XYZ file of C-alpha atoms in Angstrom:
196
model
C 99.116 108.411 111.209
C 98.327 109.872 114.609
C 96.275 107.441 116.672
C 92.646 108.449 117.326
C 92.785 108.335 121.162
C 95.863 110.596 121.238
C 94.304 113.036 118.744
C 91.008 113.046 120.662
C 92.807 113.770 123.948
C 94.757 116.602 122.303
C 91.571 118.078 120.825
C 89.790 117.808 124.184
C 92.624 119.567 125.996
C 92.752 122.358 123.410
C 88.976 122.892 123.444
C 89.017 123.159 127.247
C 92.041 125.529 127.183
C 90.459 127.872 124.656
C 87.044 127.759 126.351
C 88.414 128.525 129.807
C 90.779 131.205 128.446
C 87.656 133.043 127.281
C 85.990 132.496 130.660
C 83.192 130.513 129.018
C 81.208 127.778 130.679
C 80.327 124.610 128.802
C 76.818 126.020 128.378
C 78.194 129.201 126.770
C 80.304 127.232 124.301
C 77.308 124.993 123.571
C 75.160 128.061 122.809
C 77.820 129.678 120.616
C 78.748 126.512 118.700
C 75.439 124.694 118.424
C 77.118 121.578 119.889
C 75.367 120.005 122.869
C 76.848 120.385 126.338
C 76.982 116.600 126.633
C 79.007 116.295 123.403
C 81.376 119.073 124.587
C 81.989 117.185 127.841
C 82.734 114.018 125.884
C 85.144 115.905 123.601
C 86.901 117.685 126.462
C 87.472 114.299 128.116
C 89.121 113.036 124.924
C 86.410 110.476 124.345
C 84.165 109.699 121.407
C 84.922 110.428 117.786
C 83.609 113.909 116.920
C 82.796 114.567 113.276
C 84.623 117.166 111.222
C 81.418 119.240 111.209
C 81.281 119.205 115.035
C 84.945 120.192 115.340
C 84.438 123.004 112.819
C 81.449 124.375 114.759
C 83.534 124.372 117.959
C 86.651 125.886 116.367
C 84.566 128.569 114.617
C 82.841 129.488 117.895
C 86.203 129.678 119.675
C 87.635 131.708 116.789
C 90.707 129.515 116.491
C 90.264 127.447 113.343
C 90.405 123.682 113.163
C 94.211 123.421 112.757
C 94.728 124.997 116.186
C 92.678 122.220 117.792
C 94.477 119.332 116.079
C 98.067 120.444 115.396
C 100.541 118.598 117.571
C 103.064 121.454 117.417
C 102.595 125.199 117.337
C 103.444 127.101 114.153
C 106.993 128.101 113.368
C 108.484 129.665 110.263
C 108.103 126.218 108.690
C 105.985 123.395 110.043
C 106.561 120.022 108.412
C 104.130 117.153 108.851
C 106.022 113.946 108.104
C 104.268 111.335 105.967
C 102.024 109.196 108.129
C 101.805 111.751 110.963
C 98.749 113.811 109.920
C 95.665 113.270 112.076
C 92.844 111.298 110.468
C 89.696 113.327 111.159
C 87.223 111.275 109.115
C 86.989 107.596 108.297
C 84.591 106.260 105.708
C 82.640 103.022 106.051
C 84.714 101.387 103.269
C 88.167 102.581 104.340
C 88.274 106.137 103.019
C 89.808 108.848 105.158
C 90.455 112.565 105.461
C 93.777 113.778 106.851
C 94.386 117.368 107.912
C 97.979 117.647 106.694
C 98.637 121.341 107.359
C 96.931 124.479 108.598
C 97.358 128.039 109.759
C 96.078 130.033 112.710
C 93.514 132.872 112.736
C 92.496 135.347 111.683
C 92.692 133.905 108.138
C 92.657 130.129 108.497
C 93.878 127.884 105.689
C 93.601 124.090 105.893
C 95.232 121.558 103.572
C 93.558 118.143 103.451
C 94.386 114.827 101.785
C 91.237 112.803 101.094
C 90.762 109.220 99.946
C 87.270 107.973 99.091
C 86.645 104.347 98.233
C 84.101 103.568 95.475
C 80.625 104.398 96.763
C 81.814 106.543 99.693
C 80.634 110.077 100.265
C 81.183 112.875 102.754
C 78.717 115.711 103.279
C 79.822 118.966 104.848
C 77.696 121.612 106.485
C 78.129 125.209 105.392
C 81.283 126.733 106.900
C 81.614 130.313 108.154
C 80.693 133.173 105.796
C 83.250 133.809 103.066
C 84.833 130.335 103.207
C 86.318 129.202 99.870
C 87.629 125.781 98.899
C 89.961 124.451 96.217
C 89.912 120.802 95.177
C 92.421 118.956 92.957
C 91.697 115.362 91.949
C 94.925 113.386 92.213
C 93.464 110.042 91.184
C 90.054 108.652 90.224
C 86.704 110.407 89.935
C 85.024 112.721 92.456
C 81.446 113.954 92.334
C 81.576 117.450 93.848
C 78.248 118.772 95.120
C 77.938 122.460 96.004
C 74.416 123.506 96.907
C 72.160 121.990 94.229
C 74.923 121.579 91.622
C 76.979 118.392 91.113
C 80.051 118.118 88.883
C 82.038 114.979 88.051
C 85.780 115.680 88.320
C 88.406 113.311 86.907
C 92.142 112.915 87.585
C 93.824 116.287 87.073
C 90.579 118.301 87.215
C 90.251 121.046 89.791
C 87.483 123.249 91.171
C 87.146 126.430 93.202
C 83.908 126.824 95.144
C 82.198 128.481 98.067
C 82.349 126.518 101.288
C 79.740 128.598 103.082
C 76.944 126.469 101.588
C 76.284 122.769 102.132
C 78.611 120.706 99.953
C 80.012 117.228 99.606
C 82.346 114.841 97.852
C 81.623 111.317 96.593
C 83.225 108.584 94.545
C 80.876 106.816 92.106
C 79.825 103.379 93.340
C 80.887 101.825 90.030
C 84.361 103.415 90.093
C 87.198 100.977 89.443
C 89.573 102.719 91.848
C 89.440 104.900 94.944
C 89.549 108.662 94.481
C 92.307 110.750 96.050
C 92.143 114.524 96.177
C 93.806 117.490 97.806
C 91.489 120.051 99.356
C 92.329 123.524 100.591
C 89.855 125.388 102.799
C 90.204 129.153 103.363
C 88.205 130.755 106.191
C 88.820 134.530 106.253
C 88.519 136.731 109.315
C 87.807 133.908 111.739
C 87.448 135.570 115.111
C 84.840 133.486 116.920
C 83.071 134.499 120.052
C 79.848 135.251 118.231
C 76.818 134.907 120.471
């Protein structure tokens, strides 16, 4: 897996490049993304450990999509991410993790994630940009999928399609005998950014 300091430095460089290419100050990006100026400075310096939600707010504001901020190489006809090389963008308190294994560039951004949640772990996600859709396939274990006020228990082999433009989350029951692993695809259409 890509080491956190290297990924954070890459993300910081890309955020700064995209911000300055638009002629935006840190204050302008802060206003457009809802991320504090102080946090943006920390990120641009490759420090700290920004959450997925923070990175999504920044990438949405820049109109580039999360994969553009974290991909080590630019897209080609085929981009292969070797096993163990995907950036870990979330770590749970019990050892769970979320890896962004593949993604596309705007205007229609698609992200492919590989999640592992240990028993009792949960991840909550803010609403993504309007029109975002997600697909989830449970590879192993049980996942409690919460979308808005609804929660569904998914077992190995179960799948779900849901809107990602409302608050949602994923959890593994505390009494589960094994960790849960699932593949998640996120589709953000017409991501252009730059909204005031």
